[in-house]
PDB file of C-alpha atoms in Angstrom:
ATOM      1  CA  UNK B 730      56.410 153.338  90.768  1.00  0.00           C
ATOM      2  CA  UNK B 731      58.070 156.460  89.436  1.00  0.00           C
ATOM      3  CA  UNK B 732      57.572 159.786  91.117  1.00  0.00           C
ATOM      4  CA  UNK B 733      56.271 161.217  87.852  1.00  0.00           C
ATOM      5  CA  UNK B 734      53.667 158.467  87.499  1.00  0.00           C
ATOM      6  CA  UNK B 735      52.511 159.326  90.991  1.00  0.00           C
ATOM      7  CA  UNK B 736      52.061 162.986  89.961  1.00  0.00           C
ATOM      8  CA  UNK B 737      50.485 162.415  86.613  1.00  0.00           C
ATOM      9  CA  UNK B 738      48.792 158.993  86.802  1.00  0.00           C
ATOM     10  CA  UNK B 739      48.976 157.018  83.589  1.00  0.00           C
ATOM     11  CA  UNK B 740      50.906 157.878  80.429  1.00  0.00           C
ATOM     12  CA  UNK B 741      48.995 161.071  79.955  1.00  0.00           C
ATOM     13  CA  UNK B 742      50.872 164.337  80.559  1.00  0.00           C
ATOM     14  CA  UNK B 743      49.643 166.737  83.238  1.00  0.00           C
ATOM     15  CA  UNK B 744      46.861 168.989  82.113  1.00  0.00           C
ATOM     16  CA  UNK B 745      47.129 172.722  82.681  1.00  0.00           C
ATOM     17  CA  UNK B 746      44.435 172.419  85.341  1.00  0.00           C
ATOM     18  CA  UNK B 747      46.545 169.812  87.230  1.00  0.00           C
ATOM     19  CA  UNK B 748      49.612 172.026  86.853  1.00  0.00           C
ATOM     20  CA  UNK B 749      47.711 175.001  88.294  1.00  0.00           C
ATOM     21  CA  UNK B 750      46.595 172.869  91.251  1.00  0.00           C
ATOM     22  CA  UNK B 751      50.212 171.921  91.833  1.00  0.00           C
ATOM     23  CA  UNK B 752      51.221 175.578  91.800  1.00  0.00           C
ATOM     24  CA  UNK B 753      48.725 176.465  94.522  1.00  0.00           C
ATOM     25  CA  UNK B 754      50.089 174.086  97.108  1.00  0.00           C
ATOM     26  CA  UNK B 755      53.289 174.891  98.949  1.00  0.00           C
ATOM     27  CA  UNK B 756      56.344 172.678  98.551  1.00  0.00           C
ATOM     28  CA  UNK B 757      57.787 170.755 101.440  1.00  0.00           C
ATOM     29  CA  UNK B 758      61.403 171.708 102.270  1.00  0.00           C
ATOM     30  CA  UNK B 759      62.535 168.066 102.090  1.00  0.00           C
ATOM     31  CA  UNK B 760      60.695 167.299  98.809  1.00  0.00           C
ATOM     32  CA  UNK B 761      62.634 165.203  96.262  1.00  0.00           C
ATOM     33  CA  UNK B 762      64.504 167.252  93.670  1.00  0.00           C
ATOM     34  CA  UNK B 763      62.188 165.954  90.895  1.00  0.00           C
ATOM     35  CA  UNK B 764      59.213 167.411  92.771  1.00  0.00           C
ATOM     36  CA  UNK B 765      61.102 170.674  93.432  1.00  0.00           C
ATOM     37  CA  UNK B 766      61.856 171.007  89.715  1.00  0.00           C
ATOM     38  CA  UNK B 767      58.270 170.330  88.605  1.00  0.00           C
ATOM     39  CA  UNK B 768      56.889 172.779  91.170  1.00  0.00           C
ATOM     40  CA  UNK B 769      59.339 175.584  90.282  1.00  0.00           C
ATOM     41  CA  UNK B 770      59.198 175.034  86.501  1.00  0.00           C
ATOM     42  CA  UNK B 771      55.370 175.183  86.570  1.00  0.00           C
ATOM     43  CA  UNK B 772      55.452 178.209  88.865  1.00  0.00           C
ATOM     44  CA  UNK B 773      57.732 179.916  86.294  1.00  0.00           C
ATOM     45  CA  UNK B 774      55.097 179.332  83.628  1.00  0.00           C
ATOM     46  CA  UNK B 775      56.783 176.482  81.773  1.00  0.00           C
ATOM     47  CA  UNK B 776      54.754 173.833  79.907  1.00  0.00           C
ATOM     48  CA  UNK B 777      55.688 170.421  81.193  1.00  0.00           C
ATOM     49  CA  UNK B 778      54.941 167.196  79.264  1.00  0.00           C
ATOM     50  CA  UNK B 779      55.926 163.905  80.927  1.00  0.00           C
ATOM     51  CA  UNK B 780      56.714 161.005  78.561  1.00  0.00           C
ATOM     52  CA  UNK B 781      57.300 157.381  79.532  1.00  0.00           C
ATOM     53  CA  UNK B 782      58.979 156.386  76.243  1.00  0.00           C
ATOM     54  CA  UNK B 783      60.318 157.633  72.923  1.00  0.00           C
ATOM     55  CA  UNK B 784      56.984 157.052  71.153  1.00  0.00           C
ATOM     56  CA  UNK B 785      55.269 159.394  73.600  1.00  0.00           C
ATOM     57  CA  UNK B 786      57.989 161.982  73.035  1.00  0.00           C
ATOM     58  CA  UNK B 787      57.286 161.937  69.271  1.00  0.00           C
ATOM     59  CA  UNK B 788      53.530 162.111  69.845  1.00  0.00           C
ATOM     60  CA  UNK B 789      53.783 165.043  72.246  1.00  0.00           C
ATOM     61  CA  UNK B 790      56.141 166.846  69.880  1.00  0.00           C
ATOM     62  CA  UNK B 791      53.648 166.447  67.050  1.00  0.00           C
ATOM     63  CA  UNK B 792      50.892 167.748  69.408  1.00  0.00           C
ATOM     64  CA  UNK B 793      52.988 170.859  70.072  1.00  0.00           C
ATOM     65  CA  UNK B 794      53.474 171.386  66.316  1.00  0.00           C
ATOM     66  CA  UNK B 795      49.755 171.009  65.720  1.00  0.00           C
ATOM     67  CA  UNK B 796      48.791 173.298  68.611  1.00  0.00           C
ATOM     68  CA  UNK B 797      51.021 176.087  67.224  1.00  0.00           C
ATOM     69  CA  UNK B 798      50.594 175.351  63.466  1.00  0.00           C
ATOM     70  CA  UNK B 799      54.356 174.817  63.062  1.00  0.00           C
ATOM     71  CA  UNK B 800      54.192 171.918  60.552  1.00  0.00           C
ATOM     72  CA  UNK B 801      56.238 172.568  57.385  1.00  0.00           C
ATOM     73  CA  UNK B 802      57.720 175.686  59.007  1.00  0.00           C
ATOM     74  CA  UNK B 803      61.232 176.589  60.159  1.00  0.00           C
ATOM     75  CA  UNK B 804      63.053 175.734  63.387  1.00  0.00           C
ATOM     76  CA  UNK B 805      66.409 176.670  64.830  1.00  0.00           C
ATOM     77  CA  UNK B 806      68.317 173.494  65.775  1.00  0.00           C
ATOM     78  CA  UNK B 807      72.067 172.849  66.110  1.00  0.00           C
ATOM     79  CA  UNK B 808      72.042 169.191  67.260  1.00  0.00           C
ATOM     80  CA  UNK B 809      72.288 166.540  64.554  1.00  0.00           C
ATOM     81  CA  UNK B 810      70.551 163.912  66.693  1.00  0.00           C
ATOM     82  CA  UNK B 811      67.378 166.089  66.613  1.00  0.00           C
ATOM     83  CA  UNK B 812      67.348 166.671  62.823  1.00  0.00           C
ATOM     84  CA  UNK B 813      65.391 163.470  62.007  1.00  0.00           C
ATOM     85  CA  UNK B 814      62.330 164.460  64.105  1.00  0.00           C
ATOM     86  CA  UNK B 815      62.247 167.822  62.303  1.00  0.00           C
ATOM     87  CA  UNK B 816      62.648 166.222  58.902  1.00  0.00           C
ATOM     88  CA  UNK B 817      59.861 163.694  59.656  1.00  0.00           C
ATOM     89  CA  UNK B 818      57.562 166.647  60.189  1.00  0.00           C
ATOM     90  CA  UNK B 819      58.820 168.602  57.134  1.00  0.00           C
ATOM     91  CA  UNK B 820      60.381 171.379  59.237  1.00  0.00           C
ATOM     92  CA  UNK B 821      63.317 173.250  57.722  1.00  0.00           C
ATOM     93  CA  UNK B 822      66.353 173.610  59.957  1.00  0.00           C
ATOM     94  CA  UNK B 823      69.149 174.597  57.566  1.00  0.00           C
ATOM     95  CA  UNK B 824      69.786 178.319  56.910  1.00  0.00           C
ATOM     96  CA  UNK B 825      66.496 179.416  58.429  1.00  0.00           C
ATOM     97  CA  UNK B 826      65.400 183.022  58.199  1.00  0.00           C
ATOM     98  CA  UNK B 827      62.472 183.209  60.578  1.00  0.00           C
ATOM     99  CA  UNK B 828      62.360 180.098  62.787  1.00  0.00           C
ATOM    100  CA  UNK B 829      59.143 179.599  64.769  1.00  0.00           C
ATOM    101  CA  UNK B 830      60.935 177.816  67.572  1.00  0.00           C
ATOM    102  CA  UNK B 831      64.212 176.428  68.900  1.00  0.00           C
ATOM    103  CA  UNK B 832      64.425 172.666  69.243  1.00  0.00           C
ATOM    104  CA  UNK B 833      67.191 171.581  71.643  1.00  0.00           C
ATOM    105  CA  UNK B 834      68.398 169.246  74.298  1.00  0.00           C
ATOM    106  CA  UNK B 835      69.858 170.832  77.426  1.00  0.00           C
ATOM    107  CA  UNK B 836      72.686 170.271  79.833  1.00  0.00           C
ATOM    108  CA  UNK B 837      70.559 169.977  83.003  1.00  0.00           C
ATOM    109  CA  UNK B 838      67.283 170.910  84.637  1.00  0.00           C
ATOM    110  CA  UNK B 839      67.833 172.988  87.823  1.00  0.00           C
ATOM    111  CA  UNK B 840      65.421 172.006  90.581  1.00  0.00           C
ATOM    112  CA  UNK B 841      65.853 174.887  93.065  1.00  0.00           C
ATOM    113  CA  UNK B 842      64.846 177.537  90.502  1.00  0.00           C
ATOM    114  CA  UNK B 843      62.925 175.550  87.889  1.00  0.00           C
ATOM    115  CA  UNK B 844      65.289 176.630  85.152  1.00  0.00           C
ATOM    116  CA  UNK B 845      66.951 174.998  82.144  1.00  0.00           C
ATOM    117  CA  UNK B 846      70.776 174.994  81.795  1.00  0.00           C
ATOM    118  CA  UNK B 847      72.153 175.347  78.284  1.00  0.00           C
ATOM    119  CA  UNK B 848      75.630 175.626  76.752  1.00  0.00           C
ATOM    120  CA  UNK B 849      77.090 176.320  73.345  1.00  0.00           C
ATOM    121  CA  UNK B 850      76.446 172.659  72.524  1.00  0.00           C
ATOM    122  CA  UNK B 851      72.729 173.485  72.243  1.00  0.00           C
ATOM    123  CA  UNK B 852      72.519 177.201  71.454  1.00  0.00           C
ATOM    124  CA  UNK B 853      75.971 178.067  70.044  1.00  0.00           C
ATOM    125  CA  UNK B 854      76.881 181.632  71.039  1.00  0.00           C
ATOM    126  CA  UNK B 855      73.305 183.016  71.121  1.00  0.00           C
ATOM    127  CA  UNK B 856      72.224 184.971  74.150  1.00  0.00           C
ATOM    128  CA  UNK B 857      68.739 184.042  75.436  1.00  0.00           C
ATOM    129  CA  UNK B 858      67.204 187.227  73.919  1.00  0.00           C
ATOM    130  CA  UNK B 859      68.576 186.191  70.465  1.00  0.00           C
ATOM    131  CA  UNK B 860      66.739 182.878  70.540  1.00  0.00           C
ATOM    132  CA  UNK B 861      63.180 182.397  69.165  1.00  0.00           C
ATOM    133  CA  UNK B 862      60.406 183.252  71.628  1.00  0.00           C
ATOM    134  CA  UNK B 863      59.274 179.589  71.494  1.00  0.00           C
ATOM    135  CA  UNK B 864      61.507 176.763  72.715  1.00  0.00           C
ATOM    136  CA  UNK B 865      60.915 173.016  72.716  1.00  0.00           C
ATOM    137  CA  UNK B 866      63.313 171.084  74.970  1.00  0.00           C
ATOM    138  CA  UNK B 867      63.985 167.338  75.079  1.00  0.00           C
ATOM    139  CA  UNK B 868      65.340 166.206  78.457  1.00  0.00           C
ATOM    140  CA  UNK B 869      65.391 163.193  80.717  1.00  0.00           C
ATOM    141  CA  UNK B 870      64.563 162.725  84.352  1.00  0.00           C
ATOM    142  CA  UNK B 871      68.212 161.880  85.096  1.00  0.00           C
ATOM    143  CA  UNK B 872      69.176 165.413  84.056  1.00  0.00           C
ATOM    144  CA  UNK B 873      67.367 166.989  87.055  1.00  0.00           C
ATOM    145  CA  UNK B 874      69.882 168.289  89.549  1.00  0.00           C
ATOM    146  CA  UNK B 875      69.572 170.523  92.595  1.00  0.00           C
ATOM    147  CA  UNK B 876      71.461 173.732  91.885  1.00  0.00           C
ATOM    148  CA  UNK B 877      73.276 175.652  89.132  1.00  0.00           C
ATOM    149  CA  UNK B 878      76.655 174.925  90.760  1.00  0.00           C
ATOM    150  CA  UNK B 879      75.808 171.199  90.562  1.00  0.00           C
ATOM    151  CA  UNK B 880      75.149 171.805  86.826  1.00  0.00           C
ATOM    152  CA  UNK B 881      78.545 173.348  86.303  1.00  0.00           C
ATOM    153  CA  UNK B 882      80.135 170.337  88.072  1.00  0.00           C
ATOM    154  CA  UNK B 883      78.282 167.958  85.761  1.00  0.00           C
ATOM    155  CA  UNK B 884      79.454 169.931  82.720  1.00  0.00           C
ATOM    156  CA  UNK B 885      83.097 169.799  83.902  1.00  0.00           C
ATOM    157  CA  UNK B 886      82.886 166.007  84.240  1.00  0.00           C
ATOM    158  CA  UNK B 887      80.983 165.505  81.006  1.00  0.00           C
ATOM    159  CA  UNK B 888      83.280 167.557  78.755  1.00  0.00           C
ATOM    160  CA  UNK B 889      86.858 166.789  79.723  1.00  0.00           C
ATOM    161  CA  UNK B 890      88.457 168.128  76.551  1.00  0.00           C
ATOM    162  CA  UNK B 891      85.876 169.972  74.416  1.00  0.00           C
ATOM    163  CA  UNK B 892      84.553 172.248  77.220  1.00  0.00           C
ATOM    164  CA  UNK B 893      81.506 174.218  76.082  1.00  0.00           C
ATOM    165  CA  UNK B 894      81.184 177.997  76.308  1.00  0.00           C
ATOM    166  CA  UNK B 895      78.117 180.253  76.674  1.00  0.00           C
ATOM    167  CA  UNK B 896      76.759 178.390  79.720  1.00  0.00           C
ATOM    168  CA  UNK B 897      73.467 180.001  80.628  1.00  0.00           C
ATOM    169  CA  UNK B 898      70.087 179.291  82.189  1.00  0.00           C
ATOM    170  CA  UNK B 899      66.622 180.297  81.086  1.00  0.00           C
ATOM    171  CA  UNK B 900      64.050 180.531  83.821  1.00  0.00           C
ATOM    172  CA  UNK B 901      61.720 183.334  82.789  1.00  0.00           C
ATOM    173  CA  UNK B 902      58.736 181.997  80.934  1.00  0.00           C
ATOM    174  CA  UNK B 903      55.938 184.160  79.449  1.00  0.00           C
ATOM    175  CA  UNK B 904      53.276 183.413  82.009  1.00  0.00           C
ATOM    176  CA  UNK B 905      55.563 184.221  84.948  1.00  0.00           C
ATOM    177  CA  UNK B 906      56.811 187.459  83.463  1.00  0.00           C
ATOM    178  CA  UNK B 907      53.317 188.635  82.607  1.00  0.00           C
ATOM    179  CA  UNK B 908      52.301 188.074  86.219  1.00  0.00           C
ATOM    180  CA  UNK B 909      55.462 189.348  87.916  1.00  0.00           C
ATOM    181  CA  UNK B 910      56.659 192.904  87.195  1.00  0.00           C
ATOM    182  CA  UNK B 911      59.963 192.178  89.016  1.00  0.00           C
ATOM    183  CA  UNK B 912      61.025 190.156  85.934  1.00  0.00           C
ATOM    184  CA  UNK B 913      60.520 193.192  83.644  1.00  0.00           C
ATOM    185  CA  UNK B 914      63.242 193.359  80.963  1.00  0.00           C
ATOM    186  CA  UNK B 915      64.017 189.645  81.188  1.00  0.00           C
ATOM    187  CA  UNK B 916      63.988 187.575  77.984  1.00  0.00           C
ATOM    188  CA  UNK B 917      60.745 185.650  78.507  1.00  0.00           C
ATOM    189  CA  UNK B 918      60.347 182.408  76.534  1.00  0.00           C
ATOM    190  CA  UNK B 919      57.378 180.173  75.807  1.00  0.00           C
ATOM    191  CA  UNK B 920      58.941 176.851  76.834  1.00  0.00           C
ATOM    192  CA  UNK B 921      57.699 173.319  76.271  1.00  0.00           C
ATOM    193  CA  UNK B 922      59.655 170.631  78.122  1.00  0.00           C
ATOM    194  CA  UNK B 923      59.295 167.064  76.904  1.00  0.00           C
ATOM    195  CA  UNK B 924      60.646 165.099  79.855  1.00  0.00           C
ATOM    196  CA  UNK B 925      61.441 161.427  79.190  1.00  0.00           C
ATOM    197  CA  UNK B 926      61.461 159.031  82.150  1.00  0.00           C
ATOM    198  CA  UNK B 927      64.866 157.267  82.203  1.00  0.00           C
ATOM    199  CA  UNK B 928      65.287 156.422  85.894  1.00  0.00           C
TER     200      UNK B 928
END
């Protein structure tokens, strides 16, 4: 049985109430990296949606669109493999003027800080504060790694010739920044993570 199924039961994603319960308990030092990531990502205020298959990914994406009234709107997206899901939902992604959200994959998910590692492959040369306030990320459980330095090692192995630039992490999410004045001035994002089980 997968670790995520243990956390979330059946195919249903964790509710906000369950996420809040998870945030109130302390994390064991020897917890698996998947559990560390979930704990830290939720603590940072990210919205986590666990999916067992591609069908659930599409369903959860449509739920996000409905929740935010983003159907037939505009999205920022640079990855061709994601264009079809936008087009299926009549969302413009070419030459957008005011995109409601960024749709992207990521390089890795960083467990020890609950952050998301991006490169120019997903966000071109944009700095985090230049991206839309809302971000929807597609990732898989195999992308969870322990630290940022592990993430850089993975990138070096993955891109032997066409090495990406603009490698950055986003870890400040709206809820966390609202609650923690020490993050003042950070570029807070409203992040939805659609995490597909692939282990």
